[in-house]
C-alpha cells in the first residue's frame, strides 16, 4: 500500500507546487494593473510598457505586490485553493446555506454545480445505456451474419477515426427544432459515441471462443442461441468491460460538448458561460466537477467489472 | 411516396446483393471484401437521398447527400482554408508536440521506477478525464488563433500516448534483456536496439488514438473562440444559420482528414513493425 500510494502523493504534491508557483507569473500583469489603480508604485512603466516585458522580470522586480496573484477575483490561472473554495461554495455552500438551496427549498438550487452535474450525469447515463444496448445487439448480429459483418465492420472501424463529437451541436440544434428538447438530444450524442467502442469490443469478445470450444458446443447439440448464451456471451464479458470504460468516458465528453450550443444547464453550459464572462474560477470548478464525474463513472464500471469477473470465477 | 418505396427497394436489394456476395465461397475474393462495405455505404447514401426527397424533409433538418456533395464541391477554397487552420495548424502541431513530450517523459518514467509508480496512475486517471474542458481556459490564455487549439491537443494526446509508450517500453522479456546483457550492451544500446523497437506496436496504437483525439480537440476548441476560419468555426456558424449542408460538408472534411491520417499511420506502422505477429497475416 505504502509503495503504491506514496509516489502518487509525491507527484500530486509536485503538481500542486508547480501550479502555485506558475500562478504568480501568469497573473502578474493583472495584479500590477490593479495595484497601480490602487495607487501603489509599480516597477515596469505603464501597463502598455509592461506588456513588452517578461512576466518573470515583472515578478522579480515587484516581489511584494506579485504575491496577490494567489487571491485575485478573476485570475488567468486560479490557484487550487480558490478552485476548491468555489467548488465548495457552489455545491455545499449553495445547497446548505443558499437562499435557493436544498435545505431552504427542498430542491437543488439552479445555481449549484450539483444541479448542473446532475443534468450532465443523467444525459450521459441514459445515452451510455442506449448506446451499449444497441452496440451489443449489433455485435450479436455481426457475429451471426456474414453479410452484416463484411458490410458494417469496416465502417465501424473507420467511424472511430472520425471526429464524431463535432456533430454534437448540429444534432442538438436539429432535434431542438423538431421539438425534442432537454435530456434526449444530448443522450443521442452520448449513445452514438459509446456505440462504436462497444460494437468493436463486443465483436472481438463474441469471437473469443476458439474452434475447440465451439466444436464442443456442437457435439452437445447446442443451437446458435445456446452457444450464444452459454459460451459466447460469458466469453465476451472481459472485452465488454474494457470497451465500457472507453464508452462511458466518451459518453461524458459527448454530453459536455452537446451542452455547448444550448444554454440550458449542465457542466458544458457552465464552462461556456464562464468563458463568456471571464469567470475563470467557475470554469475550473466545472472542470473539476467533470473530472470527479468521469472518475466516478469509470471507477463504477471498474468496480462492476471486478465484481462480475470474480462472480464468474475469473482470476481478476 | 414512390421515392420512399424505391428507398425500401434499394435497401432490400443492397442487402440481397451483399448476402449473395458473402455466400458460397465468394467472400474469400479480395474484390468482394472491398465491394461489400462499399455497396453497404452506397445503399445507405441512396436510401438517405430517396427518403429525404420522398418525405420532403426540410434541408434545415437533414439535407440530402447530393446537396452536401454539391456544397462540398462548391466551397472547396473555404473548406481548404478551414482544413489548413484546424487540421494542419491546430491538430498537427499539437499532436507533434504532445507525442514528442509524451515519448520523452516515457523514457524518463521507464528509467526511474519511483517516477513510474507515481506518474502512471496519475496518467491513466488523466487519460479518462474529459480534458476537452480545458479548451475555454486555453483559448483565454493563448488567444483565438491556432496556438490555443494546439495547446488543447497537447494536453489531450499526452496522457494516452504516455501510458501506451510506457507499457511498450516494459514489453520485453527477461530473456531478451539478458541476451542484451551477454552482448555487453549498456542502457542506451538496450534502449535503442531492443526496447524502443519492442515498444513500437504500442506507440503506433497510442498514435492512432492520439490522432483522433487531436482532431476532436482542435475542432471542439474552436467552439470556444476562433478566427473566422476553421472546421469548428464553420460548424458552429453554419449551424447557427441553419445551413446544415455546410455543417455536413465541414464534418466531411474532418472525416476525410481523420481517415487519411489513420491510413497513413497504419501504412507507416506496417513498414516499421513488419516483424510483429499482428502484421504477419
Coordinates of C-alpha atoms in Angstrom, one line a residue:
Chain A
X1 CA 0.0 0.0 0.0
X2 CA 2.7 2.5 1.0
X3 CA 4.8 1.6 -2.0
X4 CA 1.9 2.4 -4.4
X5 CA 0.3 5.4 -2.7
X6 CA 3.4 7.4 -1.7
X7 CA 4.8 8.0 -5.2
X8 CA 1.4 9.1 -6.4
X9 CA 1.2 11.6 -3.5
X10 CA 4.6 12.9 -4.4
X11 CA 3.5 13.5 -8.0
X12 CA 0.3 15.2 -6.9
X13 CA 2.2 17.4 -4.4
X14 CA 4.7 18.3 -7.2
X15 CA 1.8 19.3 -9.5
X16 CA 0.3 21.5 -6.7
X17 CA 3.6 23.2 -6.1
X18 CA 4.2 23.9 -9.8
X19 CA 0.6 25.2 -10.0
X20 CA 1.1 27.7 -7.2
X21 CA 4.4 28.9 -8.5
X22 CA 3.1 29.2 -12.0
X23 CA 0.1 31.2 -10.9
X24 CA 2.3 34.2 -9.9
X25 CA 3.9 35.0 -13.3
X26 CA 0.6 34.0 -15.0
X27 CA -1.4 36.6 -13.0
X28 CA 1.3 39.2 -12.5
X29 CA 0.1 41.7 -15.2
X30 CA -3.4 41.9 -13.9
X31 CA -2.1 42.2 -10.3
X32 CA 0.2 45.1 -11.2
X33 CA -2.6 46.9 -13.1
X34 CA -4.9 46.6 -10.1
X35 CA -2.1 47.7 -7.7
X36 CA -1.4 50.7 -9.9
X37 CA -5.1 51.7 -9.8
X38 CA -4.9 51.4 -6.0
X39 CA -2.1 53.9 -6.0
X40 CA 0.9 51.7 -5.5
X41 CA 4.3 52.3 -7.1
X42 CA 4.9 49.6 -9.7
X43 CA 8.1 48.7 -11.5
X44 CA 7.9 48.3 -15.3
X45 CA 6.4 51.5 -16.5
X46 CA 2.8 51.8 -17.8
X47 CA 0.5 48.9 -18.5
X48 CA 1.3 49.1 -22.2
X49 CA 5.0 49.0 -21.5
X50 CA 4.6 46.1 -19.1
X51 CA 3.1 44.1 -21.9
X52 CA 6.5 44.1 -23.6
X53 CA 8.4 42.9 -20.5
X54 CA 8.6 39.2 -19.5
X55 CA 6.3 38.0 -16.7
X56 CA 9.3 36.7 -14.7
X57 CA 11.0 40.0 -14.7
X58 CA 7.8 41.7 -13.5
X59 CA 7.6 39.2 -10.7
X60 CA 11.2 39.6 -9.7
X61 CA 11.0 43.4 -9.6
X62 CA 7.7 43.6 -7.8
X63 CA 8.1 40.7 -5.3
X64 CA 5.6 42.0 -2.7
X65 CA 2.8 43.0 -5.0
X66 CA 3.0 39.9 -7.2
X67 CA 2.0 37.6 -4.4
X68 CA -1.5 39.0 -4.7
X69 CA -1.7 36.6 -7.8
X70 CA -2.9 34.0 -5.4
X71 CA -6.0 35.9 -4.4
X72 CA -7.4 37.6 -7.4
X73 CA -11.1 37.6 -8.3
X74 CA -10.7 36.8 -12.0
X75 CA -7.2 35.3 -12.3
X76 CA -5.8 34.0 -15.5
X77 CA -4.8 30.9 -13.5
X78 CA -6.7 30.4 -10.3
X79 CA -4.7 28.6 -7.6
X80 CA -6.0 25.3 -6.2
X81 CA -7.5 26.7 -3.0
X82 CA -9.5 29.2 -5.0
X83 CA -11.0 26.4 -7.1
X84 CA -11.6 24.3 -4.0
X85 CA -13.4 27.2 -2.3
X86 CA -15.5 27.9 -5.4
X87 CA -16.3 24.2 -5.7
X88 CA -17.3 24.1 -2.0
X89 CA -19.4 27.3 -2.3
X90 CA -21.2 26.2 -5.5
X91 CA -22.1 22.8 -4.1
X92 CA -22.3 22.5 -0.3
X93 CA -22.4 26.3 0.3
X94 CA -25.1 26.9 -2.2
X95 CA -27.3 24.0 -1.2
X96 CA -27.0 24.2 2.6
X97 CA -26.7 28.0 3.2
X98 CA -28.0 29.5 -0.1
X99 CA -31.5 31.1 -0.3
X100 CA -32.4 28.7 -3.2
X101 CA -30.6 25.7 -1.7
X102 CA -31.7 22.3 -0.9
X103 CA -32.1 23.0 2.8
X104 CA -34.3 26.1 2.3
X105 CA -36.5 24.9 -0.6
X106 CA -36.2 21.1 -0.7
X107 CA -34.9 21.3 -4.3
X108 CA -31.4 21.6 -5.6
X109 CA -30.6 25.2 -6.5
X110 CA -30.3 26.0 -10.2
X111 CA -27.1 27.9 -9.5
X112 CA -25.3 25.0 -7.9
X113 CA -22.9 22.7 -9.6
X114 CA -24.8 19.7 -8.2
X115 CA -27.7 20.6 -10.4
X116 CA -25.5 21.0 -13.4
X117 CA -23.6 17.8 -12.7
X118 CA -26.9 16.0 -12.3
X119 CA -28.1 17.2 -15.7
X120 CA -24.9 16.1 -17.3
X121 CA -24.8 12.8 -15.5
X122 CA -28.4 12.0 -16.4
X123 CA -27.8 12.5 -20.2
X124 CA -24.6 10.6 -20.0
X125 CA -26.0 7.6 -18.3
X126 CA -29.1 7.4 -20.5
X127 CA -27.1 7.8 -23.6
X128 CA -24.5 5.3 -22.4
X129 CA -27.2 2.7 -21.7
X130 CA -28.9 3.2 -25.1
X131 CA -25.5 3.1 -26.9
X132 CA -24.3 0.0 -25.1
X133 CA -27.6 -1.9 -25.7
X134 CA -27.6 -1.1 -29.4
X135 CA -23.9 -1.9 -29.6
X136 CA -24.3 -5.3 -28.1
X137 CA -27.3 -6.1 -30.3
X138 CA -25.4 -5.0 -33.5
X139 CA -22.3 -7.1 -32.4
X140 CA -24.5 -10.2 -31.9
X141 CA -25.9 -9.6 -35.4
X142 CA -22.5 -9.1 -36.9
X143 CA -21.1 -12.3 -35.4
X144 CA -24.0 -14.4 -36.7
X145 CA -24.4 -12.8 -40.2
X146 CA -21.5 -12.7 -42.5
X147 CA -23.1 -10.2 -44.8
X148 CA -23.6 -7.8 -41.9
X149 CA -20.1 -8.4 -40.7
X150 CA -18.5 -7.6 -44.0
X151 CA -20.7 -4.6 -44.6
X152 CA -20.7 -2.9 -41.2
X153 CA -17.4 -3.7 -39.6
X154 CA -15.2 -1.6 -41.9
X155 CA -17.4 1.4 -41.3
X156 CA -17.5 0.8 -37.6
X157 CA -13.7 0.9 -37.6
X158 CA -13.5 3.9 -39.8
X159 CA -16.1 5.8 -37.7
X160 CA -13.6 5.6 -34.8
X161 CA -11.2 7.7 -36.7
X162 CA -13.7 10.4 -37.4
X163 CA -14.2 13.4 -35.0
X164 CA -17.8 12.5 -34.4
X165 CA -18.2 14.8 -31.5
X166 CA -18.2 17.7 -34.0
X167 CA -21.7 16.5 -34.9
X168 CA -22.9 17.3 -31.4
X169 CA -24.0 21.0 -31.9
X170 CA -25.9 20.1 -35.1
X171 CA -27.7 17.2 -33.5
X172 CA -28.8 19.3 -30.6
X173 CA -30.0 22.2 -32.7
X174 CA -31.8 19.9 -35.2
X175 CA -33.6 17.9 -32.5
X176 CA -34.5 21.1 -30.8
X177 CA -36.1 22.5 -34.0
X178 CA -38.3 19.4 -34.3
X179 CA -39.4 19.8 -30.7
X180 CA -37.1 17.3 -28.9
X181 CA -35.5 19.1 -26.0
X182 CA -33.9 18.6 -22.7
X183 CA -32.1 15.4 -22.0
X184 CA -32.7 13.4 -25.2
X185 CA -30.6 15.3 -27.8
X186 CA -27.5 15.1 -25.5
X187 CA -28.3 11.4 -24.8
X188 CA -28.4 10.7 -28.5
X189 CA -24.8 12.1 -28.9
X190 CA -23.6 10.1 -25.9
X191 CA -25.3 7.0 -27.2
X192 CA -23.7 7.5 -30.6
X193 CA -20.2 7.9 -29.1
X194 CA -20.5 4.9 -26.8
X195 CA -22.0 2.8 -29.5
X196 CA -18.9 2.1 -31.7
X197 CA -16.4 1.2 -29.0
X198 CA -18.9 -1.3 -27.7
X199 CA -19.6 -2.8 -31.1
X200 CA -15.9 -3.3 -31.9
X201 CA -15.1 -4.7 -28.4
X202 CA -18.1 -7.0 -28.3
X203 CA -17.4 -8.4 -31.8
X204 CA -13.9 -9.3 -30.6
X205 CA -15.3 -10.8 -27.4
X206 CA -18.1 -12.8 -29.0
X207 CA -15.4 -14.3 -31.3
X208 CA -13.1 -15.0 -28.4
X209 CA -14.1 -18.7 -28.0
X210 CA -11.8 -20.9 -30.1
X211 CA -12.7 -23.6 -32.6
X212 CA -12.3 -26.3 -30.0
X213 CA -14.9 -24.7 -27.6
X214 CA -17.3 -24.1 -30.5
X215 CA -17.0 -27.8 -31.6
X216 CA -17.6 -28.9 -28.0
X217 CA -20.9 -26.9 -28.0
X218 CA -21.6 -28.6 -31.4
X219 CA -21.1 -32.1 -30.0
X220 CA -23.6 -31.2 -27.2
X221 CA -26.1 -30.4 -30.0
X222 CA -26.3 -26.8 -28.8
X223 CA -28.0 -24.4 -31.3
X224 CA -27.0 -20.9 -32.2
X225 CA -29.0 -19.5 -29.3
X226 CA -27.5 -21.9 -26.7
X227 CA -24.0 -21.3 -28.0
X228 CA -24.5 -17.5 -27.7
X229 CA -25.9 -17.7 -24.2
X230 CA -23.7 -20.3 -22.7
X231 CA -20.4 -19.8 -24.5
X232 CA -20.1 -16.6 -26.5
X233 CA -21.7 -14.1 -24.1
X234 CA -19.8 -15.3 -21.0
X235 CA -16.6 -15.3 -23.0
X236 CA -17.2 -11.7 -24.2
X237 CA -17.6 -10.2 -20.7
X238 CA -13.9 -9.1 -20.2
X239 CA -14.0 -7.4 -23.6
X240 CA -17.3 -5.8 -22.9
X241 CA -16.0 -4.1 -19.7
X242 CA -12.8 -2.9 -21.4
X243 CA -14.9 -1.1 -24.0
X244 CA -17.4 0.1 -21.5
X245 CA -14.7 2.1 -19.8
X246 CA -13.8 3.8 -23.0
X247 CA -17.5 4.2 -23.9
X248 CA -18.5 5.9 -20.6
X249 CA -15.7 8.4 -20.9
X250 CA -16.6 9.1 -24.5
X251 CA -20.3 9.5 -23.5
X252 CA -19.4 12.1 -20.9
X253 CA -17.4 14.1 -23.4
X254 CA -20.3 13.9 -25.9
X255 CA -22.7 15.2 -23.3
X256 CA -20.5 18.1 -22.3
X257 CA -19.9 19.1 -26.0
X258 CA -23.7 18.7 -26.6
X259 CA -24.4 21.2 -23.9
X260 CA -22.4 23.9 -25.5
X261 CA -24.9 25.2 -28.2
X262 CA -28.0 25.2 -25.9
X263 CA -27.5 27.1 -22.7
X264 CA -29.9 25.0 -20.5
X265 CA -27.7 23.8 -17.7
X266 CA -25.1 21.2 -17.5
X267 CA -21.3 21.3 -17.0
X268 CA -20.7 22.2 -20.6
X269 CA -23.1 25.1 -20.5
X270 CA -21.4 26.2 -17.3
X271 CA -17.9 26.2 -18.9
X272 CA -19.1 28.2 -21.9
X273 CA -20.9 30.7 -19.7
X274 CA -17.7 31.0 -17.6
X275 CA -15.6 31.6 -20.7
X276 CA -18.1 34.3 -22.0
X277 CA -17.9 36.2 -18.7
X278 CA -14.3 35.6 -17.9
X279 CA -15.2 33.7 -14.7
X280 CA -12.1 31.6 -14.7
X281 CA -12.7 30.1 -11.3
X282 CA -16.1 29.0 -12.4
X283 CA -14.6 27.2 -15.4
X284 CA -12.1 25.4 -13.2
X285 CA -14.7 24.4 -10.7
X286 CA -16.9 23.0 -13.5
X287 CA -13.8 21.2 -15.0
X288 CA -13.0 19.7 -11.6
X289 CA -16.6 18.6 -11.2
X290 CA -16.5 17.0 -14.7
X291 CA -13.3 15.2 -13.6
X292 CA -14.9 13.9 -10.4
X293 CA -17.9 12.7 -12.5
X294 CA -15.6 11.0 -15.0
X295 CA -13.5 9.4 -12.3
X296 CA -16.7 8.2 -10.5
X297 CA -18.2 6.7 -13.7
X298 CA -15.1 4.9 -14.8
X299 CA -14.5 3.8 -11.2
X300 CA -18.0 2.4 -11.1
X301 CA -17.6 0.5 -14.3
X302 CA -14.2 -0.8 -13.0
X303 CA -15.8 -1.9 -9.7
X304 CA -18.6 -3.7 -11.6
X305 CA -16.0 -5.4 -13.8
X306 CA -14.1 -6.7 -10.8
X307 CA -17.3 -7.9 -9.1
X308 CA -18.6 -9.6 -12.3
X309 CA -15.4 -11.3 -13.2
X310 CA -15.0 -12.5 -9.6
X311 CA -18.5 -13.8 -9.6
X312 CA -17.8 -15.6 -12.9
X313 CA -14.8 -17.2 -11.3
X314 CA -12.2 -15.2 -13.3
X315 CA -8.8 -14.5 -12.0
X316 CA -9.1 -10.8 -11.7
Chain B
X1 CA -44.4 8.0 -52.0
X2 CA -42.8 6.2 -54.9
X3 CA -39.4 7.5 -53.8
X4 CA -40.0 6.0 -50.3
X5 CA -40.9 2.7 -51.8
X6 CA -37.8 3.0 -54.0
X7 CA -35.7 3.5 -50.9
X8 CA -37.1 0.4 -49.4
X9 CA -36.4 -1.5 -52.6
X10 CA -32.8 -0.2 -52.7
X11 CA -32.3 -1.3 -49.1
X12 CA -33.6 -4.8 -49.7
X13 CA -31.7 -5.0 -52.9
X14 CA -28.5 -3.9 -51.4
X15 CA -28.7 -6.4 -48.6
X16 CA -29.7 -9.2 -51.0
X17 CA -26.7 -8.4 -53.2
X18 CA -24.4 -8.4 -50.2
X19 CA -26.0 -11.6 -48.9
X20 CA -25.3 -13.3 -52.2
X21 CA -21.8 -11.9 -52.4
X22 CA -20.9 -13.2 -48.9
X23 CA -22.1 -16.8 -49.5
X24 CA -20.7 -19.8 -51.3
X25 CA -17.0 -19.1 -51.1
X26 CA -17.2 -15.8 -52.9
X27 CA -16.4 -13.9 -49.6
X28 CA -12.8 -15.1 -49.9
X29 CA -12.2 -13.0 -53.0
X30 CA -10.3 -9.8 -52.4
X31 CA -12.6 -7.8 -54.7
X32 CA -15.7 -8.9 -52.8
X33 CA -14.2 -7.9 -49.5
X34 CA -13.7 -4.4 -50.8
X35 CA -17.0 -4.3 -52.6
X36 CA -19.3 -5.4 -49.8
X37 CA -18.7 -2.4 -47.5
X38 CA -18.8 0.0 -50.4
X39 CA -22.2 -1.4 -51.5
X40 CA -23.4 -1.0 -48.0
X41 CA -22.2 2.6 -47.8
X42 CA -23.8 3.3 -51.2
X43 CA -27.1 1.7 -50.1
X44 CA -27.2 4.0 -47.0
X45 CA -26.5 7.1 -49.1
X46 CA -29.1 6.2 -51.7
X47 CA -31.7 5.5 -49.1
X48 CA -30.9 8.7 -47.3
X49 CA -31.3 10.7 -50.6
X50 CA -34.5 9.0 -51.5
X51 CA -36.1 9.2 -48.1
X52 CA -35.2 12.9 -47.7
X53 CA -36.7 13.7 -51.1
X54 CA -39.6 11.3 -50.7
X55 CA -40.7 12.6 -47.3
X56 CA -39.9 16.2 -48.1
X57 CA -37.6 16.6 -45.1
X58 CA -36.7 20.3 -44.9
X59 CA -32.9 20.9 -45.7
X60 CA -32.7 22.7 -42.4
X61 CA -33.2 19.4 -40.6
X62 CA -31.4 16.9 -42.8
X63 CA -30.0 17.8 -46.3
X64 CA -29.8 15.0 -48.9
X65 CA -26.2 13.7 -49.6
X66 CA -26.3 15.1 -53.1
X67 CA -26.7 18.6 -51.7
X68 CA -23.9 18.0 -49.2
X69 CA -21.7 16.9 -52.0
X70 CA -22.6 20.0 -54.1
X71 CA -21.9 22.3 -51.1
X72 CA -18.6 20.5 -50.5
X73 CA -17.6 20.8 -54.2
X74 CA -18.8 24.4 -54.4
X75 CA -16.9 25.6 -51.3
X76 CA -13.6 23.9 -51.8
X77 CA -11.4 27.0 -51.2
X78 CA -13.3 27.9 -48.0
X79 CA -13.1 24.3 -46.7
X80 CA -9.4 24.1 -47.7
X81 CA -8.8 27.1 -45.5
X82 CA -10.7 25.5 -42.7
X83 CA -8.6 22.3 -43.1
X84 CA -5.3 24.2 -43.0
X85 CA -6.4 26.2 -40.0
X86 CA -7.8 23.4 -37.9
X87 CA -6.0 20.2 -39.0
X88 CA -2.6 21.4 -40.3
X89 CA -2.0 24.2 -37.8
X90 CA -4.0 23.3 -34.8
X91 CA -4.2 19.5 -34.7
X92 CA -0.9 18.6 -36.2
X93 CA 1.4 21.0 -34.3
X94 CA -0.4 20.0 -31.1
X95 CA -0.1 16.3 -32.0
X96 CA 3.7 16.6 -32.8
X97 CA 4.4 18.5 -29.5
X98 CA 2.2 16.2 -27.4
X99 CA 3.6 13.0 -28.8
X100 CA 7.2 14.1 -28.6
X101 CA 6.8 15.2 -25.0
X102 CA 5.0 12.0 -24.1
X103 CA 7.7 9.8 -25.6
X104 CA 10.5 11.8 -23.8
X105 CA 8.7 11.5 -20.5
X106 CA 8.0 7.8 -21.2
X107 CA 11.7 7.1 -21.4
X108 CA 12.3 9.1 -18.2
X109 CA 9.5 7.3 -16.4
X110 CA 10.8 4.0 -17.6
X111 CA 14.3 4.7 -16.3
X112 CA 13.2 5.8 -12.8
X113 CA 10.9 3.3 -11.0
X114 CA 9.7 5.9 -8.5
X115 CA 8.5 8.2 -11.3
X116 CA 6.8 5.3 -12.9
X117 CA 4.8 4.3 -9.8
X118 CA 3.9 7.9 -9.2
X119 CA 3.2 9.2 -12.7
X120 CA 1.5 6.2 -14.3
X121 CA -1.6 6.1 -12.0
X122 CA -2.0 9.9 -12.4
X123 CA -1.5 9.4 -16.2
X124 CA -4.2 6.7 -16.5
X125 CA -6.5 8.8 -14.4
X126 CA -5.9 11.9 -16.6
X127 CA -6.4 9.8 -19.7
X128 CA -10.0 9.1 -18.6
X129 CA -10.9 12.7 -17.8
X130 CA -12.8 15.0 -20.2
X131 CA -9.7 17.1 -20.9
X132 CA -11.6 18.8 -23.7
X133 CA -13.0 21.0 -20.9
X134 CA -9.7 22.9 -20.7
X135 CA -10.5 24.4 -24.1
X136 CA -12.1 27.6 -22.8
X137 CA -9.1 28.1 -20.5
X138 CA -6.6 27.6 -23.3
X139 CA -8.5 30.0 -25.5
X140 CA -8.3 32.5 -22.8
X141 CA -4.5 32.0 -22.3
X142 CA -3.3 31.6 -25.9
X143 CA -5.9 33.7 -27.8
X144 CA -8.2 32.8 -30.6
X145 CA -5.5 31.6 -33.1
X146 CA -4.3 28.0 -33.7
X147 CA -1.9 28.2 -30.7
X148 CA -4.7 27.7 -28.2
X149 CA -6.0 24.7 -30.2
X150 CA -2.6 23.2 -30.3
X151 CA -2.4 23.6 -26.5
X152 CA -5.6 21.7 -26.0
X153 CA -4.4 19.0 -28.4
X154 CA -1.1 18.7 -26.5
X155 CA -3.0 18.1 -23.2
X156 CA -5.4 15.7 -24.8
X157 CA -2.9 13.4 -26.5
X158 CA -0.1 13.5 -23.8
X159 CA -1.6 11.0 -21.3
X160 CA -2.9 8.3 -23.6
X161 CA 0.4 8.4 -25.5
X162 CA 2.4 8.3 -22.3
X163 CA 0.5 5.3 -20.9
X164 CA 0.9 3.4 -24.2
X165 CA 4.6 4.2 -24.6
X166 CA 5.5 3.2 -21.0
X167 CA 3.6 -0.1 -21.5
X168 CA 5.5 -0.6 -24.7
X169 CA 8.9 0.1 -23.2
X170 CA 8.2 -2.5 -20.5
X171 CA 7.2 -5.1 -23.1
X172 CA 10.4 -7.1 -23.2
X173 CA 11.1 -10.4 -21.6
X174 CA 13.8 -11.1 -19.1
X175 CA 15.3 -13.5 -21.6
X176 CA 15.7 -10.7 -24.2
X177 CA 17.2 -8.3 -21.7
X178 CA 19.6 -11.0 -20.5
X179 CA 20.6 -11.6 -24.1
X180 CA 21.4 -7.9 -24.5
X181 CA 23.5 -8.1 -21.3
X182 CA 25.5 -11.0 -22.7
X183 CA 26.3 -8.9 -25.7
X184 CA 27.7 -6.3 -23.3
X185 CA 25.1 -3.7 -24.3
X186 CA 24.6 -0.8 -21.9
X187 CA 21.4 1.0 -21.1
X188 CA 21.3 3.1 -24.2
X189 CA 22.2 0.3 -26.6
X190 CA 19.5 -1.9 -25.0
X191 CA 17.0 1.0 -25.3
X192 CA 17.8 1.7 -28.9
X193 CA 18.2 -1.8 -30.2
X194 CA 15.7 -3.8 -28.1
X195 CA 13.2 -1.8 -26.1
X196 CA 12.3 1.0 -28.5
X197 CA 11.6 -1.4 -31.3
X198 CA 9.6 -3.6 -28.9
X199 CA 7.6 -0.6 -27.9
X200 CA 6.7 0.5 -31.4
X201 CA 3.5 -1.5 -31.7
X202 CA 2.3 0.2 -28.5
X203 CA 3.4 3.6 -29.7
X204 CA 1.5 3.2 -33.0
X205 CA -1.5 2.1 -31.1
X206 CA -1.3 5.2 -29.0
X207 CA -0.6 7.3 -32.0
X208 CA -3.9 6.1 -33.6
X209 CA -5.9 7.1 -30.5
X210 CA -4.0 10.4 -30.2
X211 CA -4.6 11.3 -33.9
X212 CA -8.4 11.0 -33.4
X213 CA -8.2 12.9 -30.1
X214 CA -6.2 15.6 -31.8
X215 CA -8.9 16.2 -34.4
X216 CA -11.6 16.3 -31.7
X217 CA -9.6 18.7 -29.6
X218 CA -8.8 21.1 -32.4
X219 CA -12.4 21.2 -33.7
X220 CA -14.2 21.4 -30.3
X221 CA -11.7 24.1 -29.0
X222 CA -12.9 26.3 -31.9
X223 CA -16.4 26.3 -30.4
X224 CA -14.9 28.4 -27.6
X225 CA -13.4 31.0 -29.9
X226 CA -11.6 31.0 -33.2
X227 CA -10.5 33.3 -36.1
X228 CA -13.1 33.4 -38.9
X229 CA -12.0 30.1 -40.3
X230 CA -11.6 26.5 -39.1
X231 CA -13.7 23.4 -39.1
X232 CA -15.1 24.1 -35.7
X233 CA -15.9 27.7 -36.6
X234 CA -17.6 26.6 -39.8
X235 CA -19.7 24.1 -37.9
X236 CA -20.8 26.5 -35.2
X237 CA -21.6 29.4 -37.5
X238 CA -23.3 27.4 -40.3
X239 CA -25.2 25.6 -37.6
X240 CA -26.4 28.9 -36.2
X241 CA -27.6 30.0 -39.7
X242 CA -29.3 26.6 -40.2
X243 CA -27.1 25.9 -43.2
X244 CA -26.9 22.3 -42.4
X245 CA -25.4 21.3 -45.8
X246 CA -22.4 23.4 -44.9
X247 CA -22.2 21.7 -41.4
X248 CA -22.2 18.3 -43.1
X249 CA -19.6 19.5 -45.6
X250 CA -17.3 20.7 -42.7
X251 CA -17.8 17.3 -41.0
X252 CA -16.9 15.6 -44.2
X253 CA -13.6 17.5 -44.2
X254 CA -13.0 16.3 -40.7
X255 CA -13.9 12.7 -41.6
X256 CA -11.7 12.6 -44.7
X257 CA -8.8 14.1 -42.7
X258 CA -9.3 11.6 -39.8
X259 CA -9.4 8.6 -42.1
X260 CA -6.4 9.8 -44.2
X261 CA -4.3 10.3 -41.0
X262 CA -5.4 6.9 -39.7
X263 CA -4.5 5.3 -43.0
X264 CA -1.1 7.0 -43.1
X265 CA -0.3 5.9 -39.6
X266 CA -1.3 2.3 -40.4
X267 CA 0.9 2.3 -43.5
X268 CA 3.9 3.6 -41.5
X269 CA 3.2 1.1 -38.8
X270 CA 3.2 -1.8 -41.4
X271 CA 6.6 -0.7 -42.6
X272 CA 8.1 -0.1 -39.1
X273 CA 6.7 -3.1 -37.3
X274 CA 6.7 -5.7 -40.1
X275 CA 8.2 -8.2 -37.7
X276 CA 5.3 -8.1 -35.3
X277 CA 2.8 -11.0 -35.3
X278 CA -0.2 -8.7 -35.8
X279 CA 1.3 -7.5 -39.1
X280 CA 2.2 -11.0 -40.5
X281 CA -1.1 -12.4 -41.8

